[in-house]
Tab-separated table of C-alpha atoms in Angstrom:
chain	number	residue	atom	x	y	z
A	1	MET	CA	151.089	15.642	233.987
A	2	GLU	CA	147.666	13.825	234.272
A	3	GLN	CA	148.897	10.580	232.902
A	4	LEU	CA	152.099	8.748	233.134
A	5	PRO	CA	153.263	8.226	229.923
A	6	ILE	CA	154.577	4.453	229.548
A	7	PHE	CA	155.561	1.903	226.506
A	8	LEU	CA	154.036	-1.281	227.164
A	9	GLU	CA	155.592	-4.850	225.924
A	10	VAL	CA	152.484	-6.671	224.402
A	11	LYS	CA	154.584	-8.918	221.626
A	12	ASN	CA	152.891	-12.377	222.234
A	13	ARG	CA	150.629	-11.367	224.918
A	14	PRO	CA	146.619	-11.952	224.242
A	15	CYS	CA	144.908	-8.679	223.980
A	16	LEU	CA	141.453	-8.523	223.152
A	17	VAL	CA	138.838	-6.204	220.863
A	18	VAL	CA	135.289	-6.381	221.276
A	19	GLY	CA	134.078	-4.606	218.330
A	20	GLY	CA	134.103	-5.187	214.538
A	21	GLY	CA	133.875	-1.609	212.952
A	22	ARG	CA	136.480	0.889	211.913
A	23	VAL	CA	137.484	2.463	215.378
A	24	ALA	CA	138.298	-1.483	216.270
A	25	LEU	CA	140.189	-2.108	213.113
A	26	ARG	CA	142.172	0.950	214.148
A	27	LYS	CA	143.207	-0.366	217.726
A	28	LEU	CA	143.208	-3.678	216.384
A	29	ASN	CA	146.555	-2.310	213.925
A	30	HIS	CA	148.299	-0.719	216.422
A	31	LEU	CA	147.824	-3.929	218.290
A	32	LEU	CA	149.285	-5.927	215.658
A	33	ALA	CA	152.278	-3.630	215.038
A	34	SER	CA	153.112	-4.443	218.248
A	35	GLY	CA	153.535	-7.790	217.846
A	36	ALA	CA	150.275	-8.775	220.381
A	37	SER	CA	148.515	-11.968	220.174
A	38	ALA	CA	144.892	-10.336	219.090
A	39	GLN	CA	141.290	-11.864	219.587
A	40	VAL	CA	138.848	-9.617	218.456
A	41	ILE	CA	134.791	-10.703	219.656
A	42	ALA	CA	131.744	-9.269	217.167
A	43	PRO	CA	128.504	-10.458	215.963
A	44	GLU	CA	130.165	-8.948	212.664
A	45	VAL	CA	133.053	-7.297	211.302
A	46	ILE	CA	133.786	-5.246	208.642
A	47	ASP	CA	135.896	-7.067	205.574
A	48	GLU	CA	139.175	-5.614	206.442
A	49	ILE	CA	138.698	-7.491	210.142
A	50	GLN	CA	137.467	-10.752	208.370
A	51	THR	CA	140.608	-10.847	205.907
A	52	LEU	CA	143.550	-10.470	208.799
A	53	ALA	CA	141.554	-13.682	210.506
A	54	ASP	CA	141.500	-15.241	207.079
A	55	ALA	CA	145.439	-14.866	206.883
A	56	SER	CA	145.442	-16.187	210.460
A	57	LYS	CA	146.625	-12.735	211.764
A	58	ILE	CA	144.226	-12.576	214.692
A	59	THR	CA	141.788	-15.137	215.869
A	60	LEU	CA	138.158	-14.090	215.344
A	61	SER	CA	135.075	-15.071	217.288
A	62	LEU	CA	131.422	-13.828	215.566
A	63	ARG	CA	129.599	-13.755	218.523
A	64	ALA	CA	128.556	-11.575	221.126
A	65	PHE	CA	130.767	-10.614	224.503
A	66	VAL	CA	130.854	-12.775	227.560
A	67	ASP	CA	132.299	-11.883	230.621
A	68	GLU	CA	134.338	-15.487	230.333
A	69	ASP	CA	136.213	-13.606	227.258
A	70	LEU	CA	137.979	-11.828	230.201
A	71	ASP	CA	139.919	-14.823	231.469
A	72	GLN	CA	143.038	-14.714	229.186
A	73	ALA	CA	142.989	-11.258	228.494
A	74	SER	CA	146.263	-8.997	229.156
A	75	LEU	CA	145.047	-5.747	227.488
A	76	VAL	CA	141.140	-5.119	226.806
A	77	ILE	CA	140.069	-2.972	223.990
A	78	ALA	CA	136.029	-2.102	224.091
A	79	ALA	CA	135.303	-0.298	220.290
A	80	THR	CA	131.584	-1.345	219.886
A	81	ASP	CA	128.922	1.236	219.011
A	82	ASN	CA	127.253	0.257	222.164
A	83	ARG	CA	128.325	2.779	225.319
A	84	THR	CA	126.592	1.043	227.631
A	85	LEU	CA	128.090	-2.631	226.494
A	86	ASN	CA	131.371	-0.432	226.374
A	87	ARG	CA	131.467	0.708	229.728
A	88	THR	CA	130.315	-2.828	230.896
A	89	ILE	CA	133.564	-4.924	229.580
A	90	ALA	CA	135.417	-1.580	231.364
A	91	GLY	CA	134.043	-2.238	234.473
A	92	GLN	CA	134.594	-5.957	234.379
A	93	ALA	CA	137.824	-5.543	233.142
A	94	LYS	CA	138.926	-2.984	235.963
A	95	ALA	CA	137.314	-5.383	238.717
A	96	ARG	CA	140.199	-7.577	237.304
A	97	LYS	CA	142.891	-5.330	237.124
A	98	LEU	CA	143.220	-5.607	233.490
A	99	LEU	CA	144.309	-2.756	230.997
A	100	VAL	CA	141.257	-1.550	229.427
A	101	ASN	CA	140.567	1.145	226.819
A	102	VAL	CA	137.343	2.254	225.540
A	103	ALA	CA	137.098	4.066	221.914
A	104	ASP	CA	135.645	7.855	222.484
A	105	GLN	CA	134.648	7.192	226.337
A	106	PRO	CA	137.908	8.150	228.230
A	107	GLU	CA	135.987	8.297	231.551
A	108	ASP	CA	136.089	4.674	231.215
A	109	CYS	CA	139.341	3.719	230.263
A	110	ASN	CA	142.597	3.374	232.560
A	111	PHE	CA	145.164	3.669	229.818
A	112	LEU	CA	144.858	6.179	226.516
A	113	MET	CA	146.088	5.421	223.267
A	114	PRO	CA	147.921	8.014	221.771
A	115	ALA	CA	149.083	9.712	218.242
A	116	ILE	CA	152.015	7.371	216.687
A	117	ILE	CA	154.913	8.288	214.649
A	118	ASP	CA	156.569	4.850	214.295
A	119	ARG	CA	160.079	5.017	213.329
A	120	SER	CA	160.643	1.688	214.885
A	121	PRO	CA	162.352	1.332	217.200
A	122	VAL	CA	162.365	4.776	217.877
A	123	VAL	CA	158.120	5.510	218.827
A	124	VAL	CA	156.739	8.915	219.377
A	125	ALA	CA	153.455	9.119	221.246
A	126	VAL	CA	151.351	12.395	221.390
A	127	SER	CA	148.438	12.592	223.720
A	128	THR	CA	145.897	15.551	224.897
A	129	GLY	CA	144.675	13.268	227.579
A	130	SER	CA	141.525	12.855	225.781
A	131	ALA	CA	140.958	16.468	225.900
A	132	SER	CA	141.273	16.552	221.740
A	133	PRO	CA	142.244	13.512	219.723
A	134	VAL	CA	142.197	15.551	216.647
A	135	LEU	CA	144.568	17.918	218.083
A	136	ALA	CA	147.190	15.239	218.981
A	137	ARG	CA	146.816	14.025	215.550
A	138	MET	CA	147.653	17.610	214.265
A	139	ILE	CA	150.845	17.391	216.394
A	140	ARG	CA	151.591	14.837	215.389
A	141	ALA	CA	151.247	15.855	211.662
A	142	ARG	CA	153.835	17.987	212.408
A	143	LEU	CA	156.024	16.368	214.217
A	144	GLU	CA	156.272	13.770	211.258
A	145	SER	CA	158.181	16.313	209.387
A	146	LEU	CA	160.643	16.768	211.862
A	147	VAL	CA	161.416	12.968	212.646
A	148	PRO	CA	162.335	11.064	209.364
A	149	ALA	CA	161.731	7.791	208.544
A	150	GLY	CA	165.358	7.134	208.319
A	151	TYR	CA	165.500	7.808	212.284
A	152	GLY	CA	164.609	3.711	212.867
A	153	ARG	CA	167.566	2.917	210.610
A	154	LEU	CA	169.643	5.303	212.562
A	155	ALA	CA	168.409	3.811	216.276
A	156	GLU	CA	169.362	0.263	214.652
A	157	LEU	CA	173.141	1.371	213.952
A	158	CYS	CA	173.229	2.924	217.493
A	159	ALA	CA	172.284	-0.456	218.806
A	160	ARG	CA	174.963	-2.289	216.908
A	161	TYR	CA	177.584	-0.028	217.795
A	162	ARG	CA	176.450	0.800	221.537
A	163	ASP	CA	178.860	-1.993	222.281
A	164	ARG	CA	181.871	-1.033	221.070
A	165	VAL	CA	181.368	2.896	221.680
A	166	LYS	CA	181.090	2.026	225.252
A	167	ALA	CA	184.394	-0.168	224.988
A	168	ARG	CA	186.162	2.384	222.947
A	169	PHE	CA	185.535	5.375	225.688
A	170	ASN	CA	185.563	4.924	229.649
A	171	ASP	CA	184.400	8.072	230.249
A	172	GLN	CA	180.370	8.990	230.165
A	173	ARG	CA	181.364	12.592	228.947
A	174	ASP	CA	183.712	11.231	226.088
A	175	ARG	CA	180.753	8.874	224.994
A	176	ARG	CA	178.126	11.671	224.936
A	177	ARG	CA	180.657	13.822	222.484
A	178	PHE	CA	180.921	10.719	220.018
A	179	TRP	CA	177.643	10.202	219.842
A	180	ASP	CA	176.442	14.154	219.553
A	181	ARG	CA	179.326	13.957	216.742
A	182	VAL	CA	177.615	11.052	215.211
A	183	LEU	CA	174.165	11.565	215.434
A	184	GLN	CA	174.255	15.215	213.940
A	185	GLY	CA	177.130	14.285	211.245
A	186	GLY	CA	178.032	12.390	207.804
A	187	VAL	CA	176.692	9.092	209.960
A	188	ALA	CA	172.975	10.504	210.388
A	189	GLU	CA	173.322	12.168	207.196
A	190	ARG	CA	174.303	8.625	205.333
A	191	VAL	CA	171.692	6.550	207.330
A	192	PHE	CA	168.931	9.029	206.276
A	193	SER	CA	169.366	9.083	203.090
A	194	GLY	CA	169.698	5.067	202.874
A	195	HIS	CA	173.505	4.519	202.254
A	196	LEU	CA	173.740	2.169	204.835
A	197	GLU	CA	177.095	0.513	203.726
A	198	GLU	CA	178.684	3.536	203.506
A	199	ALA	CA	177.131	4.875	206.754
A	200	ASP	CA	178.949	1.680	208.572
A	201	GLN	CA	182.280	2.723	206.740
A	202	THR	CA	182.000	6.386	208.305
A	203	MET	CA	181.284	4.822	211.730
A	204	GLU	CA	184.124	2.505	211.574
A	205	ARG	CA	186.634	5.661	210.975
A	206	GLU	CA	184.638	7.971	213.549
A	207	LEU	CA	185.739	5.111	216.022
A	208	ALA	CA	189.338	5.111	214.759
A	209	ILE	CA	189.229	8.644	215.327
A	210	GLY	CA	187.762	8.798	218.664
A	211	ILE	CA	186.945	12.125	220.224
A	212	THR	CA	189.822	13.986	218.235
A	213	ASP	CA	188.069	16.041	215.440
A	214	SER	CA	189.328	14.723	212.269
A	215	GLY	CA	190.065	18.363	210.692
A	216	LYS	CA	188.317	17.761	207.673
A	217	GLY	CA	184.239	18.706	207.009
A	218	GLU	CA	181.725	17.989	204.535
A	219	VAL	CA	179.914	19.530	202.053
A	220	TYR	CA	176.171	19.787	201.475
A	221	LEU	CA	174.994	20.793	197.832
A	222	VAL	CA	171.413	21.795	199.025
A	223	GLY	CA	168.568	22.648	196.777
A	224	ALA	CA	166.400	25.342	197.820
A	225	GLY	CA	164.098	25.210	195.159
A	226	PRO	CA	162.314	27.973	193.240
A	227	GLY	CA	161.361	30.371	196.135
A	228	ASP	CA	158.601	29.108	198.084
A	229	PRO	CA	160.082	27.785	201.854
A	230	ASP	CA	157.432	25.044	202.066
A	231	LEU	CA	158.847	23.209	198.899
A	232	LEU	CA	161.931	22.514	201.070
A	233	THR	CA	162.662	18.894	201.493
A	234	PHE	CA	162.991	17.464	205.131
A	235	ARG	CA	166.686	16.839	204.502
A	236	ALA	CA	167.471	20.394	203.633
A	237	LEU	CA	165.676	21.854	206.467
A	238	ARG	CA	167.651	19.720	208.678
A	239	LEU	CA	170.983	20.548	206.859
A	240	LEU	CA	170.103	24.347	207.327
A	241	GLN	CA	169.937	23.819	211.169
A	242	GLN	CA	173.788	22.211	210.844
A	243	ALA	CA	175.640	23.836	208.714
A	244	ASP	CA	178.840	26.271	210.262
A	245	VAL	CA	179.381	28.098	206.967
A	246	VAL	CA	176.492	29.057	204.379
A	247	VAL	CA	177.502	29.284	200.984
A	248	TYR	CA	174.363	30.815	198.870
A	249	ASP	CA	173.343	32.191	195.438
A	250	ARG	CA	171.362	34.874	194.313
A	251	LEU	CA	167.896	33.037	193.427
A	252	VAL	CA	168.075	31.709	196.974
A	253	ALA	CA	164.948	33.269	198.983
A	254	LYS	CA	165.319	35.435	202.195
A	255	PRO	CA	162.757	33.187	203.587
A	256	ILE	CA	164.990	30.205	203.432
A	257	LEU	CA	168.104	31.696	204.420
A	258	ALA	CA	166.423	32.648	207.544
A	259	MET	CA	165.789	28.719	208.199
A	260	VAL	CA	169.771	28.604	208.669
A	261	ARG	CA	171.327	28.329	212.143
A	262	ARG	CA	171.392	31.400	213.723
A	263	ASP	CA	175.453	31.312	214.282
A	264	ALA	CA	176.413	30.352	210.674
A	265	ARG	CA	178.667	32.273	208.837
A	266	HIS	CA	177.008	33.682	205.847
A	267	ILE	CA	179.170	33.875	202.146
A	268	TYR	CA	177.257	35.205	199.146
A	269	VAL	CA	178.495	34.148	195.696
A	270	GLY	CA	175.834	35.007	193.668
A	271	LYS	CA	175.965	35.687	189.857
A	272	GLU	CA	173.888	38.594	187.911
A	273	ARG	CA	174.311	39.327	184.480
A	274	ASN	CA	177.205	40.928	183.867
A	275	HIS	CA	178.649	40.895	187.400
A	276	HIS	CA	179.527	38.020	189.616
A	277	ALA	CA	180.401	37.918	193.139
A	278	MET	CA	182.629	35.315	192.845
A	279	ARG	CA	183.855	33.336	189.626
A	280	GLN	CA	182.649	29.706	189.495
A	281	GLU	CA	186.218	28.275	189.718
A	282	GLU	CA	186.712	30.740	192.982
A	283	ILE	CA	183.237	29.129	194.280
A	284	ASN	CA	184.516	25.593	193.392
A	285	ALA	CA	188.231	26.212	195.456
A	286	LEU	CA	185.826	27.984	198.280
A	287	LEU	CA	184.021	24.899	199.262
A	288	ALA	CA	187.139	22.872	199.220
A	289	SER	CA	189.121	25.304	201.536
A	290	LEU	CA	186.145	25.726	203.799
A	291	ALA	CA	185.726	21.905	204.235
A	292	LYS	CA	189.451	21.436	204.839
A	293	GLU	CA	189.278	23.472	207.767
A	294	GLY	CA	186.815	21.284	209.161
A	295	HIS	CA	183.710	23.155	208.775
A	296	ARG	CA	180.249	21.683	207.739
A	297	VAL	CA	179.562	23.827	204.861
A	298	LEU	CA	175.826	24.384	203.548
A	299	ARG	CA	176.398	25.030	199.218
A	300	LEU	CA	172.465	26.273	199.052
A	301	LYS	CA	171.468	26.638	195.391
A	302	GLY	CA	168.322	28.077	194.233
A	303	GLY	CA	166.253	25.170	192.262
A	304	ASP	CA	168.079	22.090	191.990
A	305	PRO	CA	171.651	21.850	192.012
A	306	PHE	CA	172.312	19.927	189.067
A	307	ILE	CA	169.916	21.721	186.634
A	308	PHE	CA	171.780	24.675	185.206
A	309	GLY	CA	172.954	24.881	188.930
A	310	ARG	CA	176.745	24.356	188.346
A	311	GLY	CA	176.521	21.412	190.779
A	312	GLY	CA	178.750	18.899	188.890
A	313	GLU	CA	181.838	21.400	188.663
A	314	GLU	CA	181.714	21.786	192.072
A	315	ILE	CA	181.454	17.937	192.956
A	316	ASP	CA	184.303	17.602	190.662
A	317	THR	CA	186.392	20.003	192.583
A	318	LEU	CA	185.555	18.211	195.907
A	319	ALA	CA	185.953	14.784	194.726
A	320	ALA	CA	189.525	15.998	193.397
A	321	GLU	CA	190.189	17.120	196.763
A	322	GLY	CA	189.066	14.250	198.646
A	323	ILE	CA	186.247	15.980	200.450
A	324	PRO	CA	183.011	14.291	201.565
A	325	PHE	CA	179.914	15.601	200.182
A	326	GLN	CA	176.700	14.789	199.545
A	327	VAL	CA	173.996	16.268	196.889
A	328	VAL	CA	170.508	17.001	198.068
A	329	PRO	CA	168.091	17.390	195.209
A	330	GLY	CA	165.578	20.548	195.201
A	331	ILE	CA	162.830	21.556	193.179
A	332	THR	CA	163.965	23.093	190.153
A	333	ALA	CA	162.111	26.313	188.874
A	334	ALA	CA	160.560	24.506	185.581
A	335	SER	CA	158.388	22.173	187.882
A	336	GLY	CA	157.444	24.710	190.663
A	337	CYS	CA	156.971	27.280	188.401
A	338	ALA	CA	154.752	25.715	186.132
A	339	CYS	CA	152.697	23.903	188.659
A	340	TYR	CA	152.135	27.209	190.878
A	341	GLY	CA	151.494	28.890	187.131
A	342	GLY	CA	148.759	26.095	186.569
A	343	ILE	CA	150.757	24.678	183.441
A	344	PRO	CA	151.365	20.854	183.304
A	345	LEU	CA	154.918	20.557	181.475
A	346	THR	CA	153.124	17.353	179.795
A	347	HIS	CA	149.717	16.292	178.774
A	348	ARG	CA	148.812	13.249	176.769
A	349	ASP	CA	146.557	15.489	174.318
A	350	TYR	CA	149.321	18.328	174.028
A	351	ALA	CA	153.022	17.443	174.925
A	352	GLN	CA	154.854	13.690	175.434
A	353	SER	CA	157.849	15.292	176.400
A	354	VAL	CA	159.685	18.538	177.811
A	355	THR	CA	163.096	19.694	176.949
A	356	PHE	CA	164.970	22.254	179.850
A	357	VAL	CA	167.177	24.381	177.642
A	358	THR	CA	169.169	27.645	179.340
A	359	GLY	CA	168.306	30.555	177.557
A	360	HIS	CA	171.441	32.564	178.328
A	361	LEU	CA	172.998	34.733	175.866
A	362	LYS	CA	176.547	34.367	174.839
A	363	ASP	CA	178.309	36.980	172.708
A	364	GLY	CA	174.569	38.340	171.534
A	365	SER	CA	173.543	34.538	170.239
A	366	ILE	CA	171.738	31.588	171.682
A	367	ASP	CA	173.577	28.695	170.477
A	368	LEU	CA	170.782	25.774	170.740
A	369	ASN	CA	169.795	22.874	168.918
A	370	TRP	CA	166.870	24.938	166.865
A	371	PRO	CA	165.389	22.274	164.462
A	372	GLN	CA	164.912	19.858	167.521
A	373	LEU	CA	163.434	22.424	169.496
A	374	ALA	CA	161.154	23.896	167.005
A	375	GLN	CA	159.298	20.059	167.035
A	376	PRO	CA	156.047	19.481	167.740
A	377	HIS	CA	154.141	17.967	170.911
A	378	GLN	CA	156.777	18.973	173.156
A	379	THR	CA	156.856	21.417	175.748
A	380	LEU	CA	159.749	23.934	175.784
A	381	VAL	CA	161.378	25.799	179.242
A	382	PHE	CA	163.887	28.057	179.282
A	383	TYR	CA	166.051	28.920	182.167
A	384	MET	CA	167.466	32.247	182.217
A	385	GLY	CA	165.466	33.274	178.850
A	386	LEU	CA	164.156	36.813	179.649
A	387	VAL	CA	167.355	38.935	177.767
A	388	GLY	CA	166.773	36.219	175.440
A	389	LEU	CA	163.315	36.503	174.689
A	390	PRO	CA	163.723	38.353	171.453
A	391	VAL	CA	166.488	35.776	170.381
A	392	ILE	CA	164.413	32.555	171.613
A	393	VAL	CA	160.988	33.884	169.665
A	394	ALA	CA	162.649	34.577	166.542
A	395	LYS	CA	164.636	31.146	166.186
A	396	LEU	CA	161.525	29.205	167.026
A	397	MET	CA	159.503	30.846	163.820
A	398	GLU	CA	162.540	30.720	161.687
A	399	HIS	CA	162.322	26.750	162.315
A	400	GLY	CA	158.701	26.273	161.792
A	401	VAL	CA	157.200	26.875	165.054
A	402	PRO	CA	153.686	28.177	164.439
A	403	ARG	CA	153.259	31.667	164.974
A	404	ASP	CA	150.560	31.264	167.370
A	405	MET	CA	151.918	28.730	169.578
A	406	PRO	CA	151.099	29.595	173.300
A	407	ILE	CA	153.868	31.160	175.359
A	408	ALA	CA	154.066	31.889	178.910
A	409	LEU	CA	156.648	33.616	181.391
A	410	VAL	CA	156.700	32.856	184.990
A	411	GLN	CA	158.237	36.131	186.949
A	412	GLN	CA	159.756	34.713	190.303
A	413	GLY	CA	157.674	31.696	190.374
A	414	THR	CA	156.290	30.393	193.376
A	415	THR	CA	156.823	33.552	195.527
A	416	HIS	CA	154.626	36.266	196.536
A	417	MET	CA	155.941	38.213	193.553
A	418	GLN	CA	154.768	35.480	191.074
A	419	LYS	CA	153.508	37.246	188.074
A	420	VAL	CA	152.321	35.225	184.845
A	421	TYR	CA	152.507	36.633	181.496
A	422	VAL	CA	150.582	34.414	178.689
A	423	GLY	CA	150.483	35.491	174.798
A	424	THR	CA	152.131	33.882	171.783
A	425	LEU	CA	155.213	34.058	169.755
A	426	THR	CA	153.989	36.530	167.966
A	427	ASP	CA	152.446	39.096	170.811
A	428	ILE	CA	154.419	38.354	173.775
A	429	LEU	CA	157.486	40.909	172.988
A	430	ALA	CA	154.728	43.485	172.998
A	431	LYS	CA	153.149	42.327	176.260
A	432	VAL	CA	156.545	42.188	178.123
A	433	GLU	CA	157.326	46.013	176.993
A	434	GLN	CA	154.370	46.886	178.129
A	435	ASP	CA	154.941	45.509	181.307
A	436	PRO	CA	158.694	44.039	181.731
A	437	PRO	CA	158.742	41.424	184.055
A	438	GLU	CA	161.506	41.254	186.430
A	439	PRO	CA	164.136	38.148	186.575
A	440	PRO	CA	164.233	35.440	187.502
A	441	THR	CA	162.080	34.681	184.812
A	442	LEU	CA	160.759	31.292	183.345
A	443	VAL	CA	159.473	30.516	179.986
A	444	ILE	CA	157.645	27.770	178.586
A	445	VAL	CA	156.672	27.431	175.140
A	446	GLY	CA	154.225	24.985	173.969
A	447	GLN	CA	150.569	24.080	173.621
A	448	VAL	CA	149.809	23.097	177.491
A	449	VAL	CA	150.020	26.783	178.106
A	450	LYS	CA	146.403	26.636	176.629
A	451	LEU	CA	145.285	24.709	180.027
A	452	ARG	CA	146.277	27.398	182.515
A	453	ASP	CA	142.926	28.984	182.439
A	454	LYS	CA	141.348	25.940	183.679
A	455	LEU	CA	144.104	24.834	186.053
A	456	ALA	CA	145.613	27.417	187.386
A	457	TRP	CA	143.547	27.165	190.851
A	458	PHE	CA	146.587	26.758	192.973
A	459	SER	CA	147.789	29.873	195.264
A	460	ALA	CA	151.069	29.997	196.756
A	461	ASN	CA	149.214	31.560	199.903
A	462	PRO	CA	145.904	30.016	200.008
A	463	ASP	CA	143.049	31.910	202.055
A	464	PRO	CA	141.633	28.910	203.997
A	465	GLU	CA	138.524	30.696	204.725
A	466	ARG	CA	138.060	31.615	200.878
A	467	GLY	CA	137.828	27.819	200.273
A	468	ALA	CA	138.750	25.433	197.762
A	469	THR	CA	135.940	25.790	195.005
A	470	THR	CA	136.861	29.756	194.493
A	471	PRO	CA	139.894	29.559	191.512
A	472	ILE	CA	142.671	31.573	192.452
A	473	LEU	CA	145.451	32.785	189.790
A	474	PRO	CA	148.670	33.916	191.295
A	475	GLY	CA	150.180	36.583	190.676
A	476	ASP	CA	147.883	37.807	187.833
């Protein structure tokens, strides 16, 4: 370790920035975010710096730097476009035993400004010791996904309860066990989701319970999205790593299951046509039973739990049983498959509304409001519509939808198995018969399908060497 990482208190302390360009502005913003009393000296400055001065957020002197400018400074940043001047400023600052940073001249610095992840009061700093600022920014970008914005709020909660926890538990090991449970359990999740009042209520219960297990777990209903693991939310990814038991559906992609905590128990409850591993009522009861045993239960569903995912039925049971639960939305198949297939669900010239309907057959029929679905200027998305496709096509034409209405089928959308079938109501059945798609397949009906050739540029697995100018039609 060539540098000692420290965090410096600069609140209300005089800090000097010499320079008036973009680099100076970037450094200046860090100082202001830390509460510094900042002065800028430069013959001319960009508009953003002038705006800060006009708002009295900084002191601005439109002139050249002179030695006496260092007299009151406790920290100095040299950010002019003159390397010789920057070096002179750095030498004079060091002679006065001041902290000095010189933009893009690490050899002249006695401290470096890292790439920062600000979740105040939680702050993460990344430095490569000036070897590669670009690499530091790349690492910061990756860490951003692992440190949600809610960590700052969580730290504030910890500060509020710190003294009470210390008084509640005399033994340091007990305090550590308590904080481990709080920071990885229901309190933290409620903070992350913005339910701060509920977080305080849960914290009060945890304090009353102490280090003894409450005997009751919690259920997380999490949308796994349409298949591509990159479409998971940060919150979903975090819960995958915390669950004791995972109850998952048939449509949850294997790469997503691979992200689950390694020692978690897996329970498959998937449903296929004419074959259910477990009836819905049994799934509802299973979730409640596992939570009552004290487990953190991850109910993992393809797409979104509340869009044809029967999540509402499951939380009805949990609420009736007094089981704590949280719902984490996922990208529903309609949005994910349409996007990856290059089909906008709405468009000012073609569709002003979109309707999600289930195409699941029951007793050989699909009981839907066909006159409403036949209205113009809308997009129809049929979930589970592959088996009932002949009925869907016939009913739409029977109720007045033009025979040349575009229709698209997206097979296993957003995955490497994606394939898109495009046709019209009159010819799509023949195309499907020639090359039968594999479930799950989403059906999209509407004029927006015409736009696919123009907009289907995105690939689920883009090749960075190919460049962004070459159209890529996924699954074709």
